Coordinates of C-alpha atoms in Angstrom, one line a residue:
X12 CA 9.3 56.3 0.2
X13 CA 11.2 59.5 0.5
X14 CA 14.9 59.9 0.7
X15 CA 14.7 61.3 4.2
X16 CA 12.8 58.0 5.0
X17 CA 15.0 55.5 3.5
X18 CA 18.4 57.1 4.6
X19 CA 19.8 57.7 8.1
X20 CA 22.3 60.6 7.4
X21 CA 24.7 62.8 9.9
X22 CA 26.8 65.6 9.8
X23 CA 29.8 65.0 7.5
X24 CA 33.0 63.6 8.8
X25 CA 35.4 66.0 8.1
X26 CA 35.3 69.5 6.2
X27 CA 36.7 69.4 2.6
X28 CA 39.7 72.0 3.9
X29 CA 40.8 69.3 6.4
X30 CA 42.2 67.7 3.1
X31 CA 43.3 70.2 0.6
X32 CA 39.1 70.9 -0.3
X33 CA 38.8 74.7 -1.6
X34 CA 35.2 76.2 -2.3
X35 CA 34.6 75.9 -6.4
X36 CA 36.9 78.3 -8.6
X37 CA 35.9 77.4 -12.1
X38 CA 38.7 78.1 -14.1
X39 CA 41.3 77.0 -17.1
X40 CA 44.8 75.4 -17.2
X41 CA 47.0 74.7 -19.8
X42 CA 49.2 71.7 -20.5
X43 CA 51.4 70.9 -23.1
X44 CA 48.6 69.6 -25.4
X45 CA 46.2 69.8 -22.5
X46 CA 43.2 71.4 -21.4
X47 CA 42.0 70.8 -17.6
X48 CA 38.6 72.7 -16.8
X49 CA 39.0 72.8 -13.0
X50 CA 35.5 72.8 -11.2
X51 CA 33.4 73.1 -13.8
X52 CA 29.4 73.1 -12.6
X53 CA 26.8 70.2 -14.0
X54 CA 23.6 70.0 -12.6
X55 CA 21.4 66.8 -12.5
X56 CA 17.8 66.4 -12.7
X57 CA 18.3 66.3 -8.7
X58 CA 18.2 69.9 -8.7
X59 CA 21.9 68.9 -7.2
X60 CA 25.0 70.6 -8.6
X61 CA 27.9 68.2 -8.9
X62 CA 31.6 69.3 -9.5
X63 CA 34.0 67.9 -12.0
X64 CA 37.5 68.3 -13.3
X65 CA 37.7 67.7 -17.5
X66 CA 41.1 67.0 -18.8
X67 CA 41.3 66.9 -22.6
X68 CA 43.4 67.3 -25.4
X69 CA 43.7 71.0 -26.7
X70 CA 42.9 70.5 -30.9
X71 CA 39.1 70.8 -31.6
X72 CA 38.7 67.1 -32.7
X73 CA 36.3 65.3 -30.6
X74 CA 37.6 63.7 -28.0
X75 CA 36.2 60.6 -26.1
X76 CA 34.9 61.0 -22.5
X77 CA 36.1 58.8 -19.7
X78 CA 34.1 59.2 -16.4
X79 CA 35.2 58.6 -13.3
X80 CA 32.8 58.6 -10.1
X81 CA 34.5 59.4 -7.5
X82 CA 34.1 60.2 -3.3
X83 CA 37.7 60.8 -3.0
X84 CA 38.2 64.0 -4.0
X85 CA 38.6 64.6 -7.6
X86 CA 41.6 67.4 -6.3
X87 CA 43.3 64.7 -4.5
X88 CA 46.0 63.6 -6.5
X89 CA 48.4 60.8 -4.7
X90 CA 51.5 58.7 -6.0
X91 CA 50.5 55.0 -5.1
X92 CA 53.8 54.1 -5.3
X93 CA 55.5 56.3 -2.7
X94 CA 52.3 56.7 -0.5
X95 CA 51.2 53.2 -0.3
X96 CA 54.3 50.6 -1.3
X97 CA 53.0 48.2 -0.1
X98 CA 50.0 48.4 -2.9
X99 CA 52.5 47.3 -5.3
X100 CA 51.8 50.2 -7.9
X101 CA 55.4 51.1 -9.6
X102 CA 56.8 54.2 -9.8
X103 CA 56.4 55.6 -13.0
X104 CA 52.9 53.9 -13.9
X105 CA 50.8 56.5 -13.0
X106 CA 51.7 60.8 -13.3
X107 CA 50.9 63.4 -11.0
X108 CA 48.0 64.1 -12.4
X109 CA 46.4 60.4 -11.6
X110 CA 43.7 61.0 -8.7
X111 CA 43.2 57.5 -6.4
X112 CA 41.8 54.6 -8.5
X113 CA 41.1 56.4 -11.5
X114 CA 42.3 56.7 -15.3
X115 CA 46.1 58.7 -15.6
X116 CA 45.1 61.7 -17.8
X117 CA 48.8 61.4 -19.1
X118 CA 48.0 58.8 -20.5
X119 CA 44.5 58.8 -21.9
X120 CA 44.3 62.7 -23.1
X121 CA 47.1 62.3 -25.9
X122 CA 45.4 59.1 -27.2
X123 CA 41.8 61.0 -27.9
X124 CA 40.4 60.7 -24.4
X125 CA 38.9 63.5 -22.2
X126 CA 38.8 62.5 -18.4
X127 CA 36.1 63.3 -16.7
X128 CA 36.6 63.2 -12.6
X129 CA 33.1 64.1 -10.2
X130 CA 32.9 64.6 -6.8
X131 CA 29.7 62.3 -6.0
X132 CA 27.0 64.3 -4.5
X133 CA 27.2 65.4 -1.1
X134 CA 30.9 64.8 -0.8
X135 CA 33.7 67.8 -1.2
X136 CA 31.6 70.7 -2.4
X137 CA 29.3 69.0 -4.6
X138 CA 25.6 69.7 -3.6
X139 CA 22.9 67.4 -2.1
X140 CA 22.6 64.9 0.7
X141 CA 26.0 62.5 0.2
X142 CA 24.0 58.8 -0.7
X143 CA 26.4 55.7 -1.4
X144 CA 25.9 53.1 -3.7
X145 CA 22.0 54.1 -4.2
X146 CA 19.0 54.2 -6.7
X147 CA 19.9 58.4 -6.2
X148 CA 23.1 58.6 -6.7
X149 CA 22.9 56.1 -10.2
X150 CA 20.8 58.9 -11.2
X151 CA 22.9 61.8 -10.9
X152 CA 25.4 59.4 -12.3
X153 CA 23.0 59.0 -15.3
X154 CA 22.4 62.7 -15.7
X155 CA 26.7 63.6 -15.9
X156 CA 27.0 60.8 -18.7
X157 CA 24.5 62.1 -20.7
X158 CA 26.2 65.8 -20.1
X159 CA 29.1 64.5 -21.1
X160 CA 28.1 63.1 -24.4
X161 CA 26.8 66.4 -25.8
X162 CA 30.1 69.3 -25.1
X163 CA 31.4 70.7 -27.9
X164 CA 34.4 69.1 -27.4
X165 CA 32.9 65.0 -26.6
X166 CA 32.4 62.6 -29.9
X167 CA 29.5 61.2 -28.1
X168 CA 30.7 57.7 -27.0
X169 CA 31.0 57.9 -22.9
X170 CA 33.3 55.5 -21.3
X171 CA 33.6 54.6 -17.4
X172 CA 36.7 53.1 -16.0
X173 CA 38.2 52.9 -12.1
X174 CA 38.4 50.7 -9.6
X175 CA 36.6 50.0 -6.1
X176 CA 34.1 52.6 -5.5
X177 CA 34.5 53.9 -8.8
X178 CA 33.4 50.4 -10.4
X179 CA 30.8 49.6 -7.9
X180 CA 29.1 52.8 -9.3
X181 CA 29.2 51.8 -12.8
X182 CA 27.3 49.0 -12.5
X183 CA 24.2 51.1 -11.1
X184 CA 24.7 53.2 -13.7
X185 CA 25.1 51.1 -16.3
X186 CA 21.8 49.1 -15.7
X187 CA 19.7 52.6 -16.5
X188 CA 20.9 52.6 -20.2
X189 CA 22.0 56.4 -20.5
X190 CA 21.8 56.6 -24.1
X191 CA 25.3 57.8 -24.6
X192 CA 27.1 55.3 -22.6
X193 CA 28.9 53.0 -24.5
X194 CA 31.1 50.8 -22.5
X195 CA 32.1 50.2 -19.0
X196 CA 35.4 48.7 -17.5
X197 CA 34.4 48.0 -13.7
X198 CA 38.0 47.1 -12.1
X199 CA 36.8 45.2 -8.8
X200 CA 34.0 46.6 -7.5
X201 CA 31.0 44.6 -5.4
X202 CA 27.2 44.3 -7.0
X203 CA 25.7 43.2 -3.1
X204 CA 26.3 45.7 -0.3
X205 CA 24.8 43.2 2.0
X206 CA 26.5 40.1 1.8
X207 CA 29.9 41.4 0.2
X208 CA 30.4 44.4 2.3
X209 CA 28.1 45.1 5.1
X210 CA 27.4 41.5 6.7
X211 CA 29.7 38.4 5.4
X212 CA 27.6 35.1 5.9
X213 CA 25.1 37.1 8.1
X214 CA 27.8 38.4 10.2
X215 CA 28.4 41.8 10.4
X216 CA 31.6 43.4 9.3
X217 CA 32.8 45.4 11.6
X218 CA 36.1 48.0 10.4
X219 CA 35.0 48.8 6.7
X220 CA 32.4 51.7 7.3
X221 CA 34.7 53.2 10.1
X222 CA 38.0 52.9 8.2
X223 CA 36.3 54.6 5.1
X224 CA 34.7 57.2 6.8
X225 CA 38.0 58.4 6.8
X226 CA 38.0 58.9 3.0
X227 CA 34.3 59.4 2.1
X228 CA 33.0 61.7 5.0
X229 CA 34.9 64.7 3.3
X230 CA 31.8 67.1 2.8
X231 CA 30.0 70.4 3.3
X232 CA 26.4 68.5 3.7
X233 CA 25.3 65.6 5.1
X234 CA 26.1 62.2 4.5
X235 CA 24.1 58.9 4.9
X236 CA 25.0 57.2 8.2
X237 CA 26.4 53.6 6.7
X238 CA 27.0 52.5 10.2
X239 CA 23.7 53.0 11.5
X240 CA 21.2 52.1 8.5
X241 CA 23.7 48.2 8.9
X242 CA 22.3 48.1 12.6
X243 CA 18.8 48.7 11.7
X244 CA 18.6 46.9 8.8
X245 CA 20.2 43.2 9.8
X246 CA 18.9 40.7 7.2
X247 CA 18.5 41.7 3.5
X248 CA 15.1 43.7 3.0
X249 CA 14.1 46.6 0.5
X250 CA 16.9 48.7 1.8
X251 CA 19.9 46.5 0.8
X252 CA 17.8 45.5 -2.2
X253 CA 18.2 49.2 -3.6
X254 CA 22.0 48.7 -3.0
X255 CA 22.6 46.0 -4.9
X256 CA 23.0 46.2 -8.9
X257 CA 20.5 44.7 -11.0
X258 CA 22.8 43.4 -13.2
X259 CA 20.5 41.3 -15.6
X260 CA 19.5 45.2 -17.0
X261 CA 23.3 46.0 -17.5
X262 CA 23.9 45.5 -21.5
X263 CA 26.4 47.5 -22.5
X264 CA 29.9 46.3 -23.8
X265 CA 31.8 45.5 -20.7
X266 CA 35.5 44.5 -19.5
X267 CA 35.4 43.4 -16.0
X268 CA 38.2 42.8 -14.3
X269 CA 38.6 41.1 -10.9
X270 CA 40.7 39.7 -8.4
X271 CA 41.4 36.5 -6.1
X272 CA 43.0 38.7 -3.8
X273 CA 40.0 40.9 -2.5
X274 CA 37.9 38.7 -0.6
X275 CA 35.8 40.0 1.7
X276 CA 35.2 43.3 -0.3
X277 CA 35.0 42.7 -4.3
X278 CA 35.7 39.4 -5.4
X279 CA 32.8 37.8 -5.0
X280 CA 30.7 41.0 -6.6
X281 CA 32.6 41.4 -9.6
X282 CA 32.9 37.7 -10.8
X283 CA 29.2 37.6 -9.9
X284 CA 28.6 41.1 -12.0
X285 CA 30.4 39.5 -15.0
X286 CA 28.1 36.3 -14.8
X287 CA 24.9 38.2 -14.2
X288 CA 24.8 41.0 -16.5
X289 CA 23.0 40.8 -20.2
X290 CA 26.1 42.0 -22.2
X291 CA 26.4 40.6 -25.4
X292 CA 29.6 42.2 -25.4
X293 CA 31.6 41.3 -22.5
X294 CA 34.9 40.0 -21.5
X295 CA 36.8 38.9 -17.8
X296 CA 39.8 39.2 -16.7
X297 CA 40.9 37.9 -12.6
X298 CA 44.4 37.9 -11.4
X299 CA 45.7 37.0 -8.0
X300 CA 47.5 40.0 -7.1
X301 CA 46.8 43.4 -5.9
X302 CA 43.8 45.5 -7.8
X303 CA 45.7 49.0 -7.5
X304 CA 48.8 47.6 -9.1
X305 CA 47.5 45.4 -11.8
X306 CA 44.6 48.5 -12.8
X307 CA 48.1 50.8 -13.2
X308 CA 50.5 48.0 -14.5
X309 CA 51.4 49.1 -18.4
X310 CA 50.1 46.1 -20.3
X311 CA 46.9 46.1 -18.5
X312 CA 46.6 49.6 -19.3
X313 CA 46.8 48.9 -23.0
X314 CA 44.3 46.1 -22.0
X315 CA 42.0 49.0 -20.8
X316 CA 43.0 50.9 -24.3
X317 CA 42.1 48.0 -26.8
X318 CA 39.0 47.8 -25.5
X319 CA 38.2 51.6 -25.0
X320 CA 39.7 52.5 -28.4
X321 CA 37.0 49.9 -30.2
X322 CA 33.8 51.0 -28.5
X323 CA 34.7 54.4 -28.1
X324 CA 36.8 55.7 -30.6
X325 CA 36.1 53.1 -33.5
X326 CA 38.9 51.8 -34.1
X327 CA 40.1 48.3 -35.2
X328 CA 41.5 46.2 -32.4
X329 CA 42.7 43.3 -31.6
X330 CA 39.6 42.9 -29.0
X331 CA 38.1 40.5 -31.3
X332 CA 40.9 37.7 -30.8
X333 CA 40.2 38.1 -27.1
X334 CA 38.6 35.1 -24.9
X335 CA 35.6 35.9 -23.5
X336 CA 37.5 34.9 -20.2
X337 CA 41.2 34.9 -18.8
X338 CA 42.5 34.1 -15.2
X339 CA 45.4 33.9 -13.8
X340 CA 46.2 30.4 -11.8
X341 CA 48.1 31.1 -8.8
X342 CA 51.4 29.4 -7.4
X343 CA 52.4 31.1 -4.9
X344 CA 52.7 34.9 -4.5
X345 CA 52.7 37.2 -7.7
X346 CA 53.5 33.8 -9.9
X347 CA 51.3 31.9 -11.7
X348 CA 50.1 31.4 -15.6
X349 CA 46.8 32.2 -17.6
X350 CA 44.3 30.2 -18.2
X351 CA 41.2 31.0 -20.9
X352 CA 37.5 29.5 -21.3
X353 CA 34.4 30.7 -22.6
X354 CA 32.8 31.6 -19.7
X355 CA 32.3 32.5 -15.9
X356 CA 32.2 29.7 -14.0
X357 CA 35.0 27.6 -16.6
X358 CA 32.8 24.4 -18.1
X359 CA 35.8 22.0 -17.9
X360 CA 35.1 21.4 -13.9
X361 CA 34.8 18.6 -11.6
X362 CA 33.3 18.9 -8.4
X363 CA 35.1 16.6 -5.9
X364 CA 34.8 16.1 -2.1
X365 CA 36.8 15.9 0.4
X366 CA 35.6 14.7 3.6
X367 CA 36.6 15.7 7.1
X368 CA 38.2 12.9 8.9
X369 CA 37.9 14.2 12.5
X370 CA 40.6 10.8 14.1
X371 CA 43.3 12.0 11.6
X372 CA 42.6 15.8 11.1
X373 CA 42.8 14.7 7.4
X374 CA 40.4 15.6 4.3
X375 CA 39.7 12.2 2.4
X376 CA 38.1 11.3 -0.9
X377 CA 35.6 8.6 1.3
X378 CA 33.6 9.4 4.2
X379 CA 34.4 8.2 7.7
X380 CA 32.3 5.4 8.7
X381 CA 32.4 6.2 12.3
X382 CA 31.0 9.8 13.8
X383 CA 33.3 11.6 15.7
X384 CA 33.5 15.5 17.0
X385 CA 36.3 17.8 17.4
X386 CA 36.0 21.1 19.1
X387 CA 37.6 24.6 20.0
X388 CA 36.9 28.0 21.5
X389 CA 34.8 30.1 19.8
X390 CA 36.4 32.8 20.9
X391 CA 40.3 31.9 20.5
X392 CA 40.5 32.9 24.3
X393 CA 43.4 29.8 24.8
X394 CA 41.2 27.6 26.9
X395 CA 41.3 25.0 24.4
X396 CA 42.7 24.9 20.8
X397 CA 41.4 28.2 18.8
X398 CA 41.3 26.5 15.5
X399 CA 40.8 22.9 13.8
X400 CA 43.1 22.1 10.4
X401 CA 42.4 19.3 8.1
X402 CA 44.3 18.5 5.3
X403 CA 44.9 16.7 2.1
X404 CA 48.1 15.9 0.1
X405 CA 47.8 15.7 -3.9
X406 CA 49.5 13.0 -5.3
X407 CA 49.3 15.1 -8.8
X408 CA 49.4 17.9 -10.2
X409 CA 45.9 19.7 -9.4
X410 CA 44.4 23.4 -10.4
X411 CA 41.3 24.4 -8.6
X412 CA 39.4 27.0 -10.1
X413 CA 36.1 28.5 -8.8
X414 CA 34.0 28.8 -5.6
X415 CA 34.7 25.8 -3.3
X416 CA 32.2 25.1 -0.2
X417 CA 31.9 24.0 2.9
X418 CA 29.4 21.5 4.4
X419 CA 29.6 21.5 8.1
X420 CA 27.3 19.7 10.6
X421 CA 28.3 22.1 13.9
X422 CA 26.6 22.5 17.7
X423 CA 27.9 25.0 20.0
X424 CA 26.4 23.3 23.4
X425 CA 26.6 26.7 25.2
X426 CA 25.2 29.4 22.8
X427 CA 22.2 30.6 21.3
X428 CA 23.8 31.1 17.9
X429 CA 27.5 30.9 16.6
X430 CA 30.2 32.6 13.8
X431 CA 32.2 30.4 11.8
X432 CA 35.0 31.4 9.7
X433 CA 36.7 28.7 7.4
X434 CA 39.4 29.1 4.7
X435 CA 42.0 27.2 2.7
X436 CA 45.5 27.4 2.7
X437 CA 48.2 26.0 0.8
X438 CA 51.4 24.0 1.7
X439 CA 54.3 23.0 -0.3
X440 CA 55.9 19.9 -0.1
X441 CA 58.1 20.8 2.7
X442 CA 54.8 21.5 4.9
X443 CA 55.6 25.6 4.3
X444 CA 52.6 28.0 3.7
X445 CA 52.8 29.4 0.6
X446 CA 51.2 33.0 1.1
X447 CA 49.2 34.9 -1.4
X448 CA 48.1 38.8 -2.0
X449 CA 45.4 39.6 0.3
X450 CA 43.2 42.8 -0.1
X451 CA 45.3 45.4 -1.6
X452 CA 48.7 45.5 0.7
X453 CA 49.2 42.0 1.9
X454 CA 51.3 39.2 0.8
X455 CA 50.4 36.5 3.0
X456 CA 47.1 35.3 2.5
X457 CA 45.1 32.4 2.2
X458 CA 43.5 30.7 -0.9
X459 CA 40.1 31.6 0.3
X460 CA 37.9 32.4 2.7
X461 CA 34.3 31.9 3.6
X462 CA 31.7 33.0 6.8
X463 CA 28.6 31.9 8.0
X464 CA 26.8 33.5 11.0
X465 CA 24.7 29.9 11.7
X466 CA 21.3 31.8 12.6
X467 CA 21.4 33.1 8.9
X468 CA 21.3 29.4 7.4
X469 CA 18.9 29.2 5.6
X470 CA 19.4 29.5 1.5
X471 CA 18.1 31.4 -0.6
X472 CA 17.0 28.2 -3.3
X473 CA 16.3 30.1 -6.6
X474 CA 19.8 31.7 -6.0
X475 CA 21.4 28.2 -4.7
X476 CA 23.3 25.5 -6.8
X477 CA 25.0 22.6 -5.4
X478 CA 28.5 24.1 -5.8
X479 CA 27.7 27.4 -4.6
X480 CA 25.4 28.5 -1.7
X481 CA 23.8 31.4 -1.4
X482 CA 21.9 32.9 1.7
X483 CA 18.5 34.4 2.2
X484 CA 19.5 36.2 5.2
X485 CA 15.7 36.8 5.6
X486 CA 15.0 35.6 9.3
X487 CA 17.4 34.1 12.5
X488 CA 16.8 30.4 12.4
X489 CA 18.1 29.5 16.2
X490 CA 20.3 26.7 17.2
X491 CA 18.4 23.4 18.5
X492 CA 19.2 21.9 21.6
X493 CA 19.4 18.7 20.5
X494 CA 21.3 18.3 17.5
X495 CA 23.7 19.7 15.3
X496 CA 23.1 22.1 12.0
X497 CA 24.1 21.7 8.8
X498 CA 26.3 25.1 7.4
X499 CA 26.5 25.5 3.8
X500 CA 29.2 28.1 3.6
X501 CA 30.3 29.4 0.5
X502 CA 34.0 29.5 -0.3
X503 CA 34.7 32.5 -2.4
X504 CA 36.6 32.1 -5.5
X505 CA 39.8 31.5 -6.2
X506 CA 42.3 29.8 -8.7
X507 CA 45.4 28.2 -7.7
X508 CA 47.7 25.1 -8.9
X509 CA 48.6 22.6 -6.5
X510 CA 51.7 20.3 -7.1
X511 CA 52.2 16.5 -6.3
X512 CA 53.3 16.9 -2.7
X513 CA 51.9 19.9 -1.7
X514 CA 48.5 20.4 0.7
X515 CA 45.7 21.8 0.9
X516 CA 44.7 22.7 4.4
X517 CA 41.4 23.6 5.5
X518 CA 41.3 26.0 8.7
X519 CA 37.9 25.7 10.8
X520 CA 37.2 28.7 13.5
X521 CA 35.3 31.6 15.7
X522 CA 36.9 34.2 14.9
X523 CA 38.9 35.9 12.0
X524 CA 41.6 33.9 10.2
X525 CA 43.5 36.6 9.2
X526 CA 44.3 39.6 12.3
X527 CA 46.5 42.6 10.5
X528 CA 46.8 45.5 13.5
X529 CA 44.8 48.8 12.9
X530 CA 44.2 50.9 11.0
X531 CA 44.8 48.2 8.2
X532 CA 41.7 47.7 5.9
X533 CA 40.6 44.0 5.8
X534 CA 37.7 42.5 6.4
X535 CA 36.4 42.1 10.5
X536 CA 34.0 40.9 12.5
X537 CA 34.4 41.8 15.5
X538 CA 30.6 41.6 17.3
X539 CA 30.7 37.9 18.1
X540 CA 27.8 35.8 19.2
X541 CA 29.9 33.2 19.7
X542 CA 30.3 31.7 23.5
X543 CA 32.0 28.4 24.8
X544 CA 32.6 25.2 22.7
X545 CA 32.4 24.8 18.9
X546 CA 32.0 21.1 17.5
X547 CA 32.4 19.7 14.3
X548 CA 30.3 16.5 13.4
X549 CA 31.9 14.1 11.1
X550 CA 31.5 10.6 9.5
X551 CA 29.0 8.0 10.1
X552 CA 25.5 10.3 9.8
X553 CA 27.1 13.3 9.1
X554 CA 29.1 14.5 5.5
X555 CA 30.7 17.1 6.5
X556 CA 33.1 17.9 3.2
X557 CA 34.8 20.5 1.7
X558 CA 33.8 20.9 -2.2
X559 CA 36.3 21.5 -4.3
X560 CA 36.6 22.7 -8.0
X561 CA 39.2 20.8 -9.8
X562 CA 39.6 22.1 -13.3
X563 CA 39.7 19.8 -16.5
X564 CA 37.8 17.0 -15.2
X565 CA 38.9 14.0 -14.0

């Protein structure tokens, strides 16, 4: 299948000029102990010319390349911390030179680093047809690594580092083998397309691909129509298969790092990409706060350097007394402590259920004996309660760590299909929420969250365990008239410490749990099937539960 058959593209979004884009003018600048090569030409064995930016040190000693992959505009250079606040990046972690999500040449270039920024294809004034997140684009990706790895001034030893887009490239990438890549730190950035971006739970997300337009659509080509290739392509065929990383091919050293906070975008995909991949090498990292803050913050920075400075430069390190795996255990916003195992998911785990008890809007550690329903609107129009809450108070100290699930048993008696949206909150002792970072500029969030459009049911088993569900999203499996259907909806993961007294409440709705105003990027869904009633089923014949992952045992 050809490119022009596999892609929908359109005219680009907005000319580079419209934000500070100028046609290429390859030229030199000078630094103190700097050299930046401004536009500098590579072409790939796309016949596609591609534009980067080199910053590197100015002695003749080899320096180590650091690429980042970028559709932001590799000219675009933004101070997080006076642009966005609310991203918690501080003033004075990142220079002026520090393009969005990418590696601070200030930093890197005096410690032996070149950085390497591209424009992707098709984006800015880089040539070809702009492609995201495809077999195409890895490619090209492949072709500027190996470039890299034989300048005059390079040692050889490529390096990838960023975060979002610019980790969700590396894995591609990494899964072709270049021969001269020889580590890659992916800083939150999803493997699936399909069920961590484009359609959560079968339902599709709504805001992404027009919010980001906004940032990827700068070009002088064409660009591949995201919008339209999600509406022609609504369960997961060969299309989405092409977007999604094979990760068991990716063996190169790696140092993932991911978040609690992104859910709905990269959480899911990165803890997945570290448990996937073939890396004999690897190492994970997941904190609970924001993922532009924490990539900048100083001491993960010299995390990023340890790891950098052993695969790429040689050096001794201390990388050897890492754990193969460190998160950070939530108690309430930026505040928790860190926690180390051996691997992703944490062995020491029990798997405990908490039932729905529909008479006392409780969750209990024994089923209901009796059946009993509760409902609400699917639609949150006021007609009848939006929302259903259950909760559970821990009479000890308890630390959750992993993906949690839902088991529902649900009829809507007035619709063909329905959208549920679940997640967990926590209480303290005095019954007040205790709000976490959420994507990267909130500070209220939930725990978790989960989705499940009930027409995409069905699992996919080879993927599937017991604690963690995962959906074919292969066919619509319609509602019967007759009975309810059994929802196993996957909670994404999250780690957070519960004290004796506080709750754990689980939220049960038709629409989204969280509702920040425009243009704020979070996840939506906002083309609902949903119409009339929603019913949950509990006790007697029916176990609904929420599964929960209660770390040490019991």
């Amino acid at each position: 299948m050809s490119t022009a058959d596999r892609y929908v593209f359109r005219p680009p979004i907005q000319p580079p000029e419209a934000r500070g884009g100028s046609p290429p003018r390859p030229r030199t600048e000078h630094r103190p102990s700097m050299v930046i090569e401004r536009d500098v030409a590579v072409a790939t064995s796309s016949s596609a010319v591609i534009r980067v930016d080199v910053y590197r040190p100015d002695h003749d000693d080899p320096a180590a390349p650091l690429i980042s992959w970028s559709p932001y505009g590799k000219h675009i250079t933004e101070q997080l911390s006076a642009v966005r606040p609310d991203s918690g990046v501080q003033e004075g972690d990142t220079s002026a030179l520090t393009t969005f999500e990418a590696p601070d040449p200030e930093y890197w270039v005096p410690r032996g680093y070149a950085i390497v920024i591209a424009d992707i294809p098709g984006t800015w004034y880089s040539e070809g047809n702009a492609t995201y997140c495809s077999p195409e684009e890895a490619r090209d990706f492949y072709d500027l690594i190996e470039w890299a790895g034989i300048q005059d001034w390079s040692n050889g030893k490529v390096g990838l580092s960023g975060v979002s887009y610019l980790a969700v490239s590396q894995w591609r990438v990494a899964e072709l083998h270049p021969p001269h890549l020889a580590a890659i730190n992916p800083w939150e950035g999803w493997t699936d397309t399909y069920r961590e971006v484009a359609r959560h739970g079968g339902i599709p997300e709504t805001w992404f691909w027009p919010y980001i337009w906004e940032r990827w659509g700068y070009s002088s080509g064409t660009i591949e129509d995201l919008q339209a290739e999600t509406a022609e392509h609504p369960f997961y065929d060969g299309f989405w298969a092409s977007k999604s990383a094979n990760l068991e091919e990716v063996t190169v050293p790696a140092f993932v790092a991911a978040s609690w906070s992104d859910q709905g975008l990269h959480t899911r995909g990165t803890l997945e990409g570290f448990r996937r991949i073939s890396s004999e090498r690897k190492w994970l990292y997941v904190h609970g706060r924001k993922k532009w803050a924490e990539y900048y913050r100083p001491e993960n920075v010299e995390r990023q350097r340890i790891f950098f400075d052993h695969f790429l430069l040689g050096r001794d390190t201390e990388l050897d007394e890492w754990p193969p795996v460190r998160v950070e255990v939530r108690d309430r916003y930026d505040e928790g402590h860190s926690y180390q195992a051996d691997s992703w998911p944490p062995p020491p785990v029990d798997y405990r259920r908490l039932y729905l008890n529909v008479a006392g809007r409780t969750l209990d550690s024994t089923a209901p004996d009796v059946e009993r329903t509760a409902g609400y609107d699917g639609l949150g129009s006021g007609l009848q309660p939006h929302r259903l809450e259950f909760q559970t108070v821990f009479d000890r100290e308890t630390t959750l760590v992993g993906h949690m699930k839902a088991r529902l048993h649900m009829s809507a008696p007035e619709a063909a299909d329905m959208d549920v949206f679940v997640a967990v909150f926590k209480r303290d002792a005095k019954g007040e929420a205790v709000g976490f970072p959420h994507y990267a500029i909130f500070d209220d969030g939930p725990v978790a969250v989960g989705w499940q459009r009930a027409s995409h049911r069905e699992l996919d088993l080879a993927r599937s365990t017991p604690c963690h569900p995962v959906l074919a999203h292969k066919r619509e499996l319609p509602l019967p008239d007759d009975k309810p259907v059994t929802l196993e909806i996957e909670i994404l993961p999250s780690g957070t410490r519960f004290e004796a007294g506080d709750s754990l409440v689980l939220v049960v709705q038709g629409t989204d749990i969280m509702r920040y105003p425009k243009p704020a990027l979070y996840a939506r869904h906002e083309a609902s099937v949903n119409h009339g009633p929603q019913l949950v089923h509990a006790g007697g014949q029916y176990d609904s539960h929420l599964l929960i992952p209660v770390l040490g045992g019991k």
